[in-house]
Amino acid sequence: DGGITQSPKYLFRKEGQNVTLSCEQNLNHDAMYWYRQDPGQGLRLIYYSQIVNDFQKGDIAEGYSVSREKKESFPLTVTSAQKNPTAFYLCASTPTGVSGNQPQHFGDGTRLSIL
Amino acid sequence: QKEVEQDPGPLSVPEGAIVSLNCTYSNSAFQYFMWYRQYSRKGPELLMYTYSSGNKEDGRFTAQVDKSSKYISLFIRDSQPSDSATYLCAMSAPYAGGTSYGKLTFGQGTILTVHP
């Protein structure tokens, strides 16, 4: 079955620590996205990547970093500079990034909490 | 003012009721409209996808787009307890070239509970 796998499902971060959230897709999609979801605020875009070795900042990129070394993988690092990291993080993908007419497919998310 | 406004609810209805979920938007460039359903502790799953104005029906679900009023709706007929979830509207504009992309703008989500 094709899909998007996010791991871990739950993650705890200590003060001053960087943590990395994994996102892997076997849909052969070019474009991948990271969102943050907070109660009552919908989804906000952190970073997106239209192609391997390229990525762009979204609306709330501060305190986060990404890499896109392989087509199927788009890990997100939450750095110690992100002062309010507690949220539900969602990874998504589309076949290509440039068209507005492709719905995004989502993984089942990682819930990050502060210890 | 947010680009997309959605009443967060919560909305509670009895089983069998007709549910109406709505979003308004301000960006007239939006052409593609989506409804996602999100169960607790899960990712959003695509329910309905429409282009421009008009209606689209899929089983118990009907999506309606009124571009002149900048208003979209999702109707659920004969609602079931399994429909209890958060419903997110999302919309995007056509590709504008350069480094732009098919950015989705989401509403805040409406929490729906259907009780037996």
mmCIF file of C-alpha atoms in Angstrom:
data_model
loop_
_atom_site.group_PDB
_atom_site.id
_atom_site.type_symbol
_atom_site.label_atom_id
_atom_site.label_comp_id
_atom_site.label_asym_id
_atom_site.label_seq_id
_atom_site.Cartn_x
_atom_site.Cartn_y
_atom_site.Cartn_z
ATOM 1 C CA ASP A 1 0.000 0.000 0.000
ATOM 2 C CA GLY A 2 1.353 3.424 -0.951
ATOM 3 C CA GLY A 3 1.352 6.119 1.645
ATOM 4 C CA ILE A 4 3.173 8.465 3.966
ATOM 5 C CA THR A 5 4.788 7.153 7.146
ATOM 6 C CA GLN A 6 5.611 9.497 9.988
ATOM 7 C CA SER A 7 7.615 8.441 13.013
ATOM 8 C CA PRO A 8 7.591 8.449 15.919
ATOM 9 C CA LYS A 9 3.900 8.948 16.793
ATOM 10 C CA TYR A 10 4.842 10.633 20.069
ATOM 11 C CA LEU A 11 8.037 12.515 20.887
ATOM 12 C CA PHE A 12 9.237 14.382 23.951
ATOM 13 C CA ARG A 13 11.819 17.138 23.891
ATOM 14 C CA LYS A 14 13.928 18.426 26.729
ATOM 15 C CA GLU A 15 14.868 22.085 26.998
ATOM 16 C CA GLY A 16 17.743 22.991 24.666
ATOM 17 C CA GLN A 17 17.458 19.793 22.684
ATOM 18 C CA ASN A 18 17.049 19.352 18.923
ATOM 19 C CA VAL A 19 14.714 16.591 17.774
ATOM 20 C CA THR A 20 14.108 15.153 14.305
ATOM 21 C CA LEU A 21 10.756 13.972 12.963
ATOM 22 C CA SER A 22 10.796 11.420 10.169
ATOM 23 C CA CYS A 23 8.595 11.475 7.054
ATOM 24 C CA GLU A 24 8.863 8.786 4.366
ATOM 25 C CA GLN A 25 6.616 8.340 1.309
ATOM 26 C CA ASN A 26 6.415 5.535 -1.253
ATOM 27 C CA LEU A 27 3.992 7.346 -3.559
ATOM 28 C CA ASN A 28 6.770 8.510 -5.894
ATOM 29 C CA HIS A 29 5.648 12.091 -5.260
ATOM 30 C CA ASP A 30 7.979 14.970 -6.087
ATOM 31 C CA ALA A 31 6.673 17.529 -3.600
ATOM 32 C CA MET A 32 6.586 17.199 0.173
ATOM 33 C CA TYR A 33 5.358 19.521 2.932
ATOM 34 C CA TRP A 34 5.545 19.960 6.693
ATOM 35 C CA TYR A 35 2.690 21.505 8.687
ATOM 36 C CA ARG A 36 2.148 22.335 12.302
ATOM 37 C CA GLN A 37 -1.349 21.961 13.776
ATOM 38 C CA ASP A 38 -2.380 23.713 16.978
ATOM 39 C CA PRO A 39 -5.890 23.604 18.489
ATOM 40 C CA GLY A 40 -8.194 26.147 16.862
ATOM 41 C CA GLN A 41 -5.559 27.319 14.339
ATOM 42 C CA GLY A 42 -5.820 24.897 11.444
ATOM 43 C CA LEU A 43 -2.657 23.827 9.628
ATOM 44 C CA ARG A 44 0.280 26.190 9.165
ATOM 45 C CA LEU A 45 3.023 25.497 6.627
ATOM 46 C CA ILE A 46 6.574 25.172 7.990
ATOM 47 C CA TYR A 47 8.632 24.087 4.958
ATOM 48 C CA TYR A 48 8.035 22.578 1.557
ATOM 49 C CA SER A 49 10.153 20.884 -1.082
ATOM 50 C CA GLN A 50 9.252 20.627 -4.754
ATOM 51 C CA ILE A 51 12.201 18.442 -5.720
ATOM 52 C CA VAL A 52 15.220 16.650 -4.263
ATOM 53 C CA ASN A 53 17.933 18.961 -2.859
ATOM 54 C CA ASP A 54 15.601 21.948 -2.898
ATOM 55 C CA PHE A 55 13.292 23.332 -0.208
ATOM 56 C CA GLN A 56 11.590 26.612 0.657
ATOM 57 C CA LYS A 57 10.428 28.259 3.870
ATOM 58 C CA GLY A 58 6.727 28.320 4.572
ATOM 59 C CA ASP A 59 4.822 30.700 6.837
ATOM 60 C CA ILE A 60 6.377 29.666 10.168
ATOM 61 C CA ALA A 61 9.902 28.345 9.403
ATOM 62 C CA GLU A 62 11.737 29.978 12.331
ATOM 63 C CA GLY A 63 13.192 27.383 14.718
ATOM 64 C CA TYR A 64 12.867 24.545 12.195
ATOM 65 C CA SER A 65 15.154 23.011 9.571
ATOM 66 C CA VAL A 66 14.704 20.370 6.861
ATOM 67 C CA SER A 67 16.672 18.386 4.311
ATOM 68 C CA ARG A 68 15.650 16.608 1.113
ATOM 69 C CA GLU A 69 18.469 14.280 0.103
ATOM 70 C CA LYS A 70 16.179 11.562 -1.233
ATOM 71 C CA LYS A 71 12.868 11.809 -3.077
ATOM 72 C CA GLU A 72 11.061 9.625 -0.553
ATOM 73 C CA SER A 73 12.336 11.309 2.618
ATOM 74 C CA PHE A 74 11.790 14.791 4.106
ATOM 75 C CA PRO A 75 12.874 14.929 7.780
ATOM 76 C CA LEU A 76 12.046 17.928 9.966
ATOM 77 C CA THR A 77 14.330 19.063 12.804
ATOM 78 C CA VAL A 78 12.800 21.102 15.606
ATOM 79 C CA THR A 79 15.689 23.101 17.030
ATOM 80 C CA SER A 80 16.142 24.589 20.473
ATOM 81 C CA ALA A 81 15.412 27.975 18.878
ATOM 82 C CA GLN A 82 11.735 26.967 18.542
ATOM 83 C CA LYS A 83 10.418 28.198 21.888
ATOM 84 C CA ASN A 84 6.927 26.740 21.623
ATOM 85 C CA PRO A 85 7.338 23.381 19.879
ATOM 86 C CA THR A 86 4.404 21.537 21.489
ATOM 87 C CA ALA A 87 2.085 20.708 18.577
ATOM 88 C CA PHE A 88 0.902 18.019 16.169
ATOM 89 C CA TYR A 89 3.220 17.857 13.140
ATOM 90 C CA LEU A 90 1.900 16.636 9.796
ATOM 91 C CA CYS A 91 3.805 15.669 6.659
ATOM 92 C CA ALA A 92 2.111 15.741 3.245
ATOM 93 C CA SER A 93 2.955 15.152 -0.403
ATOM 94 C CA THR A 94 1.682 15.792 -3.935
ATOM 95 C CA PRO A 95 2.786 14.286 -7.274
ATOM 96 C CA THR A 96 4.313 17.637 -8.274
ATOM 97 C CA GLY A 97 4.584 20.903 -6.440
ATOM 98 C CA VAL A 98 3.846 23.449 -9.076
ATOM 99 C CA SER A 99 0.153 22.952 -9.741
ATOM 100 C CA GLY A 100 -2.618 24.201 -7.516
ATOM 101 C CA ASN A 101 -4.972 21.437 -8.553
ATOM 102 C CA GLN A 102 -3.520 18.513 -6.622
ATOM 103 C CA PRO A 103 -4.883 17.638 -3.199
ATOM 104 C CA GLN A 104 -2.233 16.871 -0.630
ATOM 105 C CA HIS A 105 -1.951 13.408 0.947
ATOM 106 C CA PHE A 106 -1.126 13.354 4.650
ATOM 107 C CA GLY A 107 0.640 11.078 7.078
ATOM 108 C CA ASP A 108 -0.783 10.342 10.543
ATOM 109 C CA GLY A 109 1.360 12.893 12.312
ATOM 110 C CA THR A 110 3.812 13.143 15.203
ATOM 111 C CA ARG A 111 2.770 14.700 18.492
ATOM 112 C CA LEU A 112 5.664 16.596 20.059
ATOM 113 C CA SER A 113 5.607 17.628 23.708
ATOM 114 C CA ILE A 114 8.034 19.387 26.029
ATOM 115 C CA LEU A 115 9.367 17.525 29.074
ATOM 116 C CA GLN B 1 -8.611 39.005 8.815
ATOM 117 C CA LYS B 2 -7.742 35.410 7.927
ATOM 118 C CA GLU B 3 -7.838 34.362 4.281
ATOM 119 C CA VAL B 4 -10.129 31.450 5.140
ATOM 120 C CA GLU B 5 -12.659 31.531 7.969
ATOM 121 C CA GLN B 6 -14.331 28.416 9.331
ATOM 122 C CA ASP B 7 -16.634 28.173 12.322
ATOM 123 C CA PRO B 8 -14.771 25.930 14.788
ATOM 124 C CA GLY B 9 -17.981 24.724 16.427
ATOM 125 C CA PRO B 10 -18.132 22.376 18.191
ATOM 126 C CA LEU B 11 -21.189 21.072 16.400
ATOM 127 C CA SER B 12 -23.263 18.287 17.979
ATOM 128 C CA VAL B 13 -26.117 16.605 16.074
ATOM 129 C CA PRO B 14 -28.266 13.480 16.471
ATOM 130 C CA GLU B 15 -27.719 10.486 14.216
ATOM 131 C CA GLY B 16 -29.559 10.871 10.913
ATOM 132 C CA ALA B 17 -29.411 14.677 10.865
ATOM 133 C CA ILE B 18 -28.272 16.731 7.884
ATOM 134 C CA VAL B 19 -25.028 18.552 8.701
ATOM 135 C CA SER B 20 -23.907 21.765 7.033
ATOM 136 C CA LEU B 21 -20.286 22.880 7.327
ATOM 137 C CA ASN B 22 -19.151 26.173 5.855
ATOM 138 C CA CYS B 23 -16.108 28.276 5.002
ATOM 139 C CA THR B 24 -15.759 31.800 3.687
ATOM 140 C CA TYR B 25 -12.669 33.169 2.000
ATOM 141 C CA SER B 26 -11.303 36.491 0.826
ATOM 142 C CA ASN B 27 -8.817 35.572 -1.958
ATOM 143 C CA SER B 28 -10.624 35.662 -5.322
ATOM 144 C CA ALA B 29 -7.711 33.737 -6.928
ATOM 145 C CA PHE B 30 -8.736 30.491 -5.204
ATOM 146 C CA GLN B 31 -9.949 28.004 -7.799
ATOM 147 C CA TYR B 32 -9.518 24.599 -6.134
ATOM 148 C CA PHE B 33 -11.534 23.670 -3.059
ATOM 149 C CA MET B 34 -11.136 20.680 -0.795
ATOM 150 C CA TRP B 35 -12.715 19.184 2.296
ATOM 151 C CA TYR B 36 -10.662 16.984 4.577
ATOM 152 C CA ARG B 37 -11.858 14.811 7.457
ATOM 153 C CA GLN B 38 -9.532 14.310 10.419
ATOM 154 C CA TYR B 39 -10.137 11.738 13.132
ATOM 155 C CA SER B 40 -8.550 12.225 16.524
ATOM 156 C CA ARG B 41 -4.758 11.611 16.501
ATOM 157 C CA LYS B 42 -4.782 10.950 12.744
ATOM 158 C CA GLY B 43 -3.811 12.904 9.643
ATOM 159 C CA PRO B 44 -6.417 14.614 7.433
ATOM 160 C CA GLU B 45 -7.929 12.474 4.667
ATOM 161 C CA LEU B 46 -9.370 13.972 1.501
ATOM 162 C CA LEU B 47 -13.174 13.807 1.334
ATOM 163 C CA MET B 48 -14.145 16.056 -1.540
ATOM 164 C CA TYR B 49 -12.342 18.054 -4.208
ATOM 165 C CA THR B 50 -13.984 20.583 -6.510
ATOM 166 C CA TYR B 51 -12.776 23.021 -9.113
ATOM 167 C CA SER B 52 -14.369 26.477 -9.482
ATOM 168 C CA SER B 53 -18.100 26.885 -8.790
ATOM 169 C CA GLY B 54 -20.833 24.269 -8.609
ATOM 170 C CA ASN B 55 -21.860 21.161 -6.734
ATOM 171 C CA LYS B 56 -20.286 17.744 -6.394
ATOM 172 C CA GLU B 57 -21.910 14.740 -4.787
ATOM 173 C CA ASP B 58 -20.312 11.565 -3.451
ATOM 174 C CA GLY B 59 -22.598 9.257 -1.531
ATOM 175 C CA ARG B 60 -23.870 11.072 1.555
ATOM 176 C CA PHE B 61 -21.544 14.029 0.969
ATOM 177 C CA THR B 62 -22.199 17.097 -1.199
ATOM 178 C CA ALA B 63 -19.693 19.884 -1.712
ATOM 179 C CA GLN B 64 -20.923 23.263 -2.913
ATOM 180 C CA VAL B 65 -18.850 26.207 -4.138
ATOM 181 C CA ASP B 66 -20.221 29.717 -4.674
ATOM 182 C CA LYS B 67 -17.351 31.813 -5.982
ATOM 183 C CA SER B 68 -19.469 34.950 -6.345
ATOM 184 C CA SER B 69 -20.083 34.911 -2.587
ATOM 185 C CA LYS B 70 -16.658 33.393 -1.734
ATOM 186 C CA TYR B 71 -18.410 30.665 0.220
ATOM 187 C CA ILE B 72 -18.081 26.887 0.235
ATOM 188 C CA SER B 73 -20.144 24.257 2.012
ATOM 189 C CA LEU B 74 -20.070 20.565 2.802
ATOM 190 C CA PHE B 75 -23.370 18.795 3.451
ATOM 191 C CA ILE B 76 -23.555 15.405 5.139
ATOM 192 C CA ARG B 77 -26.850 13.561 4.791
ATOM 193 C CA ASP B 78 -28.027 10.840 7.183
ATOM 194 C CA SER B 79 -25.118 11.570 9.523
ATOM 195 C CA GLN B 80 -23.607 8.634 11.411
ATOM 196 C CA PRO B 81 -21.574 8.424 14.641
ATOM 197 C CA SER B 82 -18.614 7.420 12.445
ATOM 198 C CA ASP B 83 -18.797 10.915 10.885
ATOM 199 C CA SER B 84 -17.655 12.379 14.217
ATOM 200 C CA ALA B 85 -14.379 14.114 13.383
ATOM 201 C CA THR B 86 -12.829 17.492 12.628
ATOM 202 C CA TYR B 87 -13.627 18.780 9.142
ATOM 203 C CA LEU B 88 -11.130 21.087 7.453
ATOM 204 C CA CYS B 89 -11.753 23.161 4.373
ATOM 205 C CA ALA B 90 -8.757 23.983 2.182
ATOM 206 C CA MET B 91 -8.297 25.929 -1.021
ATOM 207 C CA SER B 92 -5.604 26.930 -3.484
ATOM 208 C CA ALA B 93 -4.929 29.126 -6.475
ATOM 209 C CA PRO B 94 -3.452 27.996 -9.820
ATOM 210 C CA TYR B 95 0.309 27.852 -10.207
ATOM 211 C CA ALA B 96 1.663 31.363 -10.745
ATOM 212 C CA GLY B 97 5.156 30.468 -11.954
ATOM 213 C CA GLY B 98 8.615 30.853 -10.448
ATOM 214 C CA THR B 99 9.116 29.451 -6.975
ATOM 215 C CA SER B 100 5.425 29.558 -6.128
ATOM 216 C CA TYR B 101 3.613 26.290 -5.714
ATOM 217 C CA GLY B 102 0.138 24.900 -5.117
ATOM 218 C CA LYS B 103 -0.086 26.272 -1.589
ATOM 219 C CA LEU B 104 -3.086 25.077 0.373
ATOM 220 C CA THR B 105 -4.727 27.531 2.755
ATOM 221 C CA PHE B 106 -6.721 25.800 5.480
ATOM 222 C CA GLY B 107 -9.629 26.839 7.635
ATOM 223 C CA GLN B 108 -9.406 26.302 11.395
ATOM 224 C CA GLY B 109 -11.501 23.136 11.272
ATOM 225 C CA THR B 110 -14.985 22.354 12.637
ATOM 226 C CA ILE B 111 -15.337 19.688 15.324
ATOM 227 C CA LEU B 112 -18.420 17.540 14.623
ATOM 228 C CA THR B 113 -19.992 15.028 16.990
ATOM 229 C CA VAL B 114 -22.859 12.796 15.838
ATOM 230 C CA HIS B 115 -24.513 11.119 18.805
ATOM 231 C CA PRO B 116 -26.597 7.931 18.548
#
